GROMACS .gro file of C-alpha atoms in nm:
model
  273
    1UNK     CA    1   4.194  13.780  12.708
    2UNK     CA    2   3.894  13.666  12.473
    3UNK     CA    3   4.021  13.337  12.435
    4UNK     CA    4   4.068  13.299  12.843
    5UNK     CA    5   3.751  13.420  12.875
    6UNK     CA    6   3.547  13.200  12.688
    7UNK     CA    7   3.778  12.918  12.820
    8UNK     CA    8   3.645  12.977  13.137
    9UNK     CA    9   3.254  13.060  13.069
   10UNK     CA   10   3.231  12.738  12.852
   11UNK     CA   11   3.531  12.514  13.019
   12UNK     CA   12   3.646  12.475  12.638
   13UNK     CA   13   3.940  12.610  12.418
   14UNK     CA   14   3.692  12.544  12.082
   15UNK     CA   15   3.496  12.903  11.994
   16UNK     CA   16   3.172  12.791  11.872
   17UNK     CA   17   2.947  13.084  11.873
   18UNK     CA   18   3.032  13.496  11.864
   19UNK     CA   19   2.796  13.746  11.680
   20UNK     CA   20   2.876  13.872  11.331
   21UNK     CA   21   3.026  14.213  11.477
   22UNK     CA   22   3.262  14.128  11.756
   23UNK     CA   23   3.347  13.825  11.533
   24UNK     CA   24   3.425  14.115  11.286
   25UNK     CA   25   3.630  14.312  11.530
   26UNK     CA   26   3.788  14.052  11.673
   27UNK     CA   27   3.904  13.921  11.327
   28UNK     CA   28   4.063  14.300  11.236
   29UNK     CA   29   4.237  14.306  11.548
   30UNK     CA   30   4.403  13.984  11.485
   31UNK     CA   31   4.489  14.084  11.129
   32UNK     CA   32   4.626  14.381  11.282
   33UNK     CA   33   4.837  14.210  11.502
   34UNK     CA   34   4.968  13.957  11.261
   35UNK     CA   35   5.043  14.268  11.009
   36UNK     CA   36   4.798  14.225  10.684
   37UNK     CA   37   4.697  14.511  10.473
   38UNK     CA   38   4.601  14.735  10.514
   39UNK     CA   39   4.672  14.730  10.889
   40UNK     CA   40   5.028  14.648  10.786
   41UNK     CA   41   5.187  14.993  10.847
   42UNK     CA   42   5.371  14.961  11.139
   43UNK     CA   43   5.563  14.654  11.043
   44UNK     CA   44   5.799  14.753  10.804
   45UNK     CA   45   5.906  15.006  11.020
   46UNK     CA   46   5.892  14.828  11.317
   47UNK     CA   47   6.093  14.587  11.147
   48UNK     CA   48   6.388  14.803  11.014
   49UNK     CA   49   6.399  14.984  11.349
   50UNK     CA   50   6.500  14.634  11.485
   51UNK     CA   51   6.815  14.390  11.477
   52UNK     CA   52   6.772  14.090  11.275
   53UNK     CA   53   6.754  13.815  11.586
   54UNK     CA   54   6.422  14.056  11.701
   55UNK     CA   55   6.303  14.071  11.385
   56UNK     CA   56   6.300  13.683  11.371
   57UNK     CA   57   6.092  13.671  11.653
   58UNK     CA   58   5.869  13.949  11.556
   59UNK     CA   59   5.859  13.788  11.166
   60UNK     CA   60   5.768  13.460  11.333
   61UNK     CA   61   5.728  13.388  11.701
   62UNK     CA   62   5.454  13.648  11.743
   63UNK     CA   63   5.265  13.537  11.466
   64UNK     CA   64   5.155  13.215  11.666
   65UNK     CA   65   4.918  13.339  11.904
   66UNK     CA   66   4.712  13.579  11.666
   67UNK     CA   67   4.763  13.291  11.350
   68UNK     CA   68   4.604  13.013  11.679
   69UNK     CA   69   4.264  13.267  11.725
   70UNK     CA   70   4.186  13.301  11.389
   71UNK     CA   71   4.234  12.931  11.316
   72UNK     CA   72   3.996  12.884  11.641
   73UNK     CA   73   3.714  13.094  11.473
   74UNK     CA   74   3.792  12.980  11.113
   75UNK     CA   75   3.431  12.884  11.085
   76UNK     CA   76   3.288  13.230  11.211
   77UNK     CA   77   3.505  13.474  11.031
   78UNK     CA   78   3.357  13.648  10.753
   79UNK     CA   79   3.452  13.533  10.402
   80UNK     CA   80   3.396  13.836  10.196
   81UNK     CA   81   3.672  14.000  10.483
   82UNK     CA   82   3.926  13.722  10.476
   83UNK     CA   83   3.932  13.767  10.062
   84UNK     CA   84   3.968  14.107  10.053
   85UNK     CA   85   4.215  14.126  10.327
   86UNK     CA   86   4.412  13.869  10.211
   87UNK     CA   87   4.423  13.995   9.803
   88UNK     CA   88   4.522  14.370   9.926
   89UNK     CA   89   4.830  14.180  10.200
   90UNK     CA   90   4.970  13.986   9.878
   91UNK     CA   91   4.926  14.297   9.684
   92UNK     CA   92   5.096  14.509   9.897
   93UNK     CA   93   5.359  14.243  10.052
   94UNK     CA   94   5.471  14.253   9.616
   95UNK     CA   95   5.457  14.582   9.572
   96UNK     CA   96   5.573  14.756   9.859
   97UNK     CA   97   5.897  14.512   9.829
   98UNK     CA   98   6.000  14.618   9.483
   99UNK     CA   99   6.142  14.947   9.547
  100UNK     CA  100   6.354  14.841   9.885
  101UNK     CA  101   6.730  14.813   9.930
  102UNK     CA  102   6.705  14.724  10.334
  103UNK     CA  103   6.631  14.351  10.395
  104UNK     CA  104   6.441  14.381  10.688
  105UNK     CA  105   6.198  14.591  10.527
  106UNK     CA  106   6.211  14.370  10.218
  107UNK     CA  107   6.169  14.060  10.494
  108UNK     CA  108   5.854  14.256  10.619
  109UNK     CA  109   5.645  14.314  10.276
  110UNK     CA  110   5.765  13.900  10.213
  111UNK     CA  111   5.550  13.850  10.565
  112UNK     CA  112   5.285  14.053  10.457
  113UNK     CA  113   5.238  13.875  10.114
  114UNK     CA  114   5.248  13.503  10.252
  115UNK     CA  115   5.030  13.603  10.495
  116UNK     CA  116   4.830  13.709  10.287
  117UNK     CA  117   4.785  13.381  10.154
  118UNK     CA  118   4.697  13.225  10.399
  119UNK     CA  119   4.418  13.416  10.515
  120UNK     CA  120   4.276  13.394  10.167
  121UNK     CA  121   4.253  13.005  10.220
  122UNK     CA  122   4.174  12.995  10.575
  123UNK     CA  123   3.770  12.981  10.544
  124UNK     CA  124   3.811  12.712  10.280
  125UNK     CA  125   4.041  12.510  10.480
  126UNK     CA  126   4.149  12.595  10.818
  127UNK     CA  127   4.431  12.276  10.762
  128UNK     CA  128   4.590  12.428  10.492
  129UNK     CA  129   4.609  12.730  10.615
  130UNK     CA  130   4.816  12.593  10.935
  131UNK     CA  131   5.042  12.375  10.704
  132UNK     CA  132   5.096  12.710  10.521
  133UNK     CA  133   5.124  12.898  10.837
  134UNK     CA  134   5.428  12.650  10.946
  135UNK     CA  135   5.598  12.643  10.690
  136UNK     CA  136   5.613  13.029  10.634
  137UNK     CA  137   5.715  13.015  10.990
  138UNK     CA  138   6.074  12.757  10.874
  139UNK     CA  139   6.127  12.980  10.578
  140UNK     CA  140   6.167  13.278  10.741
  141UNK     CA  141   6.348  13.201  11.027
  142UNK     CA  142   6.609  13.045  10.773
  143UNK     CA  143   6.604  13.335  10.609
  144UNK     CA  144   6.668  13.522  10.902
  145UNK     CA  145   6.915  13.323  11.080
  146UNK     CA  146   7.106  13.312  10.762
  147UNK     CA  147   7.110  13.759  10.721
  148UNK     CA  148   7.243  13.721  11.100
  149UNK     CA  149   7.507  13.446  11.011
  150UNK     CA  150   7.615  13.660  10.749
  151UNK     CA  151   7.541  13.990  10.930
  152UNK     CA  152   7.394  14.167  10.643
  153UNK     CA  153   7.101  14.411  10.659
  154UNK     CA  154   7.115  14.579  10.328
  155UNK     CA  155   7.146  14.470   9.955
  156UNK     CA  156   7.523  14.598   9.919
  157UNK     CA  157   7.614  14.336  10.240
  158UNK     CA  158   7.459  14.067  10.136
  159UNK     CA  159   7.645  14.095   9.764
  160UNK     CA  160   7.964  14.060   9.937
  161UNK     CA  161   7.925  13.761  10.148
  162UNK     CA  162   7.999  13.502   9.861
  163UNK     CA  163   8.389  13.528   9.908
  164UNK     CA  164   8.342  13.482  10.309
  165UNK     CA  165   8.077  13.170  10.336
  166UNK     CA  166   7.989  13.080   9.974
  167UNK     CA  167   7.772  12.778  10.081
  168UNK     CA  168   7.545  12.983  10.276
  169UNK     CA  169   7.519  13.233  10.006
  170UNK     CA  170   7.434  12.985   9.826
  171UNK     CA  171   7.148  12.820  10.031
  172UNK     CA  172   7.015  13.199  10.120
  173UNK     CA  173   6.978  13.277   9.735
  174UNK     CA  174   6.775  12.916   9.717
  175UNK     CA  175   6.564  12.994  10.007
  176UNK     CA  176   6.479  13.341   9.830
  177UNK     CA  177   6.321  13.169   9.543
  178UNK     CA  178   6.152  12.875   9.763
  179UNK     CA  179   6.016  13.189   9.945
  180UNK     CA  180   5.894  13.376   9.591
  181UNK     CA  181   5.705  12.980   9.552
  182UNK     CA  182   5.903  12.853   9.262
  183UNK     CA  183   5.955  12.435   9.249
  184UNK     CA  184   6.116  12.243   9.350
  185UNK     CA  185   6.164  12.421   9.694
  186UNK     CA  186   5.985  12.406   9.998
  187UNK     CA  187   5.780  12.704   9.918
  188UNK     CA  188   5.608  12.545   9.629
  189UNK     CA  189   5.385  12.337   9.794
  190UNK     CA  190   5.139  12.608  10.004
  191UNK     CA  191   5.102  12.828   9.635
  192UNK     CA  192   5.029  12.498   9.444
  193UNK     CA  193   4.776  12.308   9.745
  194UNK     CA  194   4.618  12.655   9.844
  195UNK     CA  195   4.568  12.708   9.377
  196UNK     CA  196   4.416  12.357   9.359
  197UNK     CA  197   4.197  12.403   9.688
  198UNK     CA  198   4.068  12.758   9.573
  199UNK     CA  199   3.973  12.579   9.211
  200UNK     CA  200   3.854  12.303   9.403
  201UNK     CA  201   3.591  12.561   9.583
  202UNK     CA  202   3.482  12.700   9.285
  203UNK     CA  203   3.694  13.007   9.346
  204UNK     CA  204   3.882  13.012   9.014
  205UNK     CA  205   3.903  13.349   8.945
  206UNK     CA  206   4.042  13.437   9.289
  207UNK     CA  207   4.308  13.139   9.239
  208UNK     CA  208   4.409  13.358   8.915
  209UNK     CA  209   4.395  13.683   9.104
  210UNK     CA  210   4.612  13.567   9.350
  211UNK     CA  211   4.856  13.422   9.109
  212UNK     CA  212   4.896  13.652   8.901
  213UNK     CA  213   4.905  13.960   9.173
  214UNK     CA  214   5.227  13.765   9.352
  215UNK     CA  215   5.423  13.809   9.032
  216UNK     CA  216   5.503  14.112   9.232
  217UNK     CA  217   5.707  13.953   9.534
  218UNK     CA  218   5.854  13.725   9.231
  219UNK     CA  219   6.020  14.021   9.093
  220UNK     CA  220   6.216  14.148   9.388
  221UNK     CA  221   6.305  13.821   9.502
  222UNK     CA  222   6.451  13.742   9.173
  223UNK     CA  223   6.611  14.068   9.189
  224UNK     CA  224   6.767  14.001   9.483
  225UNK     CA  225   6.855  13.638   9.440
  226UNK     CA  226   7.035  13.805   9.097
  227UNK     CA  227   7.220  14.061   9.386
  228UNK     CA  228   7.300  13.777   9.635
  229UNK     CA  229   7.438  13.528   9.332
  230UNK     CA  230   7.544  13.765   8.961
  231UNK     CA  231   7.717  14.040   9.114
  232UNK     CA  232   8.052  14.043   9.234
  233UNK     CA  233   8.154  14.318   9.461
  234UNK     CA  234   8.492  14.535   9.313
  235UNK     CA  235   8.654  14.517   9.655
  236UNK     CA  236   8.658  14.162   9.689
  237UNK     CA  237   8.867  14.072  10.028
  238UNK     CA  238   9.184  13.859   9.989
  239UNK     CA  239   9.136  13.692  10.337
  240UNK     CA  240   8.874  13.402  10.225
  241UNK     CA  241   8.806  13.420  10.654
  242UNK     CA  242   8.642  13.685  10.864
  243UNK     CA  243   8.874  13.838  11.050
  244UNK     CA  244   8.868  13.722  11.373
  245UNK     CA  245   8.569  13.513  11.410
  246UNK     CA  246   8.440  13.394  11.705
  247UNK     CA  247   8.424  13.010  11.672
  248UNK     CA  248   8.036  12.926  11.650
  249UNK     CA  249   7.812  12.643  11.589
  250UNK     CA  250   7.569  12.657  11.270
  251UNK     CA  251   7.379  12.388  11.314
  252UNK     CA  252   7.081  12.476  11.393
  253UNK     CA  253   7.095  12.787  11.071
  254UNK     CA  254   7.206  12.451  10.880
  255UNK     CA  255   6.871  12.233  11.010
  256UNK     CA  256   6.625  12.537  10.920
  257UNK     CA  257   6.813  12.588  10.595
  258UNK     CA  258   6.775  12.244  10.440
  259UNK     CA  259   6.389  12.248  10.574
  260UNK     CA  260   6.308  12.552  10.399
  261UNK     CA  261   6.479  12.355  10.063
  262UNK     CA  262   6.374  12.009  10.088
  263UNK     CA  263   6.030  11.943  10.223
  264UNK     CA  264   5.843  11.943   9.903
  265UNK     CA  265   5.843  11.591   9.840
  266UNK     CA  266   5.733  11.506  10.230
  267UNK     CA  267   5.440  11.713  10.154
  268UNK     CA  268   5.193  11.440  10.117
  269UNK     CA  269   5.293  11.322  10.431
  270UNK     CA  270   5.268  11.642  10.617
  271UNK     CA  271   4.921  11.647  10.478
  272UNK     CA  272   4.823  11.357  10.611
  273UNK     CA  273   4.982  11.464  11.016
   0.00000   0.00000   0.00000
């Protein structure tokens, strides 16, 4: 409604002026909406009350409009709020993730902490913050459309899926670690750009904050790339096929996949659009 508003008083979609506080309130609404700490409460719960095809468009799809107003008023919001926002979302997105067994709540706190990034990064370099924004946005929907492929919403499921589709156990485990940032995945490239940008800016100790605060989400993906890939389930099925499968097409879970894998080295390029 604020956004149609000022549409229509200045015949623009640019934001150029708004006072400090309803620039302030404005800004913690968004947050709200998009689920950073601490306004992040009702996600995770949202999230596990949901099935995994809503919870890809909750995780992603309704991220766009709130993620589009901020990046509008990049160069209003308040700095000091965007860093402290944005350090206590990664914080929490790690920690709150470490003690879960359900994947959709585990999915949430991973939302939470890469939002949380790129918030942090968002008065430095509204840019950056949108490449980020995208792809957090293929990640997770890979992530999700793979958990629905595979129909798993807790750890136990998802350690018995590598007798039934071992390639896209596979790919999931290597989109959990491009997701936890680690090279040479797709994931990578927003940690490292949005590192060298905040040194750039003089901001080193937040770049080292930051880094050192998401070893937290680092350890629970690991552990659950170790769950998805080391353990083998003691009931392992004889039939190698699900029993009877609807025929389906996984083309597009196969498109989203390789994108969340593979886009590192097109990063200049993406840069540059």
């Amino acid at each position: 409604i604020f956004s149609l508003i000022s549409a229509w008083q200045t015949g623009e979609w640019s934001i150029n002026s708004l006072m400090d506080l309803p620039m302030n309130t404005l800004s913690i609404a968004l947050m709200m909406k998009l689920g950073l700490a601490p306004l992040h409460f009702w996600m995770p719960e949202v999230l596990q009350g949901i099935s995994l095809p809503t919870g890809l468009i909750l995780s992603t799809w309704q991220k766009i409009a709130p993620m589009a107003l901020l990046l509008q008023t990049s160069h209003l919001i308040n700095l000091n709020l965007t860093i402290a926002l944005g350090l206590t979302s990664i914080m929490v997105g790690g920690w709150g993730g470490i003690g879960q067994t359900q994947l959709r709540k585990i999915m949430a706190f991973s939302s939470i902490g890469h939002l949380g990034w790129i918030i942090v990064i968002l008065k430095f370099d509204p840019q950056l913050s949108l490449l980020n924004f995208v792809l957090y946005i293929i990640m997770t929907a890979a992530m999700f459309m793979s958990l629905t492929t595979i129909s798993a919403t807790k750890m136990l499921e998802i350690s018995t899926s590598w007798s039934k589709t071992p390639a896209l156990t596979t790919t999931t485990m290597l989109i959990l670690l491009s997701l936890a940032g680690l090279p040479p995945l797709t994931g990578f490239a927003p940690k490292l750009l949005i590192t060298l940008e905040l040194v750039k800016q003089n901001a080193t100790l937040l770049a080292v904050m930051v880094m050192f605060i998401s070893l937290l989400a680092l350890f629970f993906y690991i552990r659950l790339t170790y769950v998805v890939t080391l353990t083998l389930s003691p009931n392992t099925p004889n039939s190698l096929l699900t029993w009877r499968t609807a025929s389906r097409s996984y083309s597009t879970t196969a498109i989203m996949n390789t994108m969340a894998l593979i886009l590192l080295p097109i990063t200049p390029t993406l840069l540059l659009l």
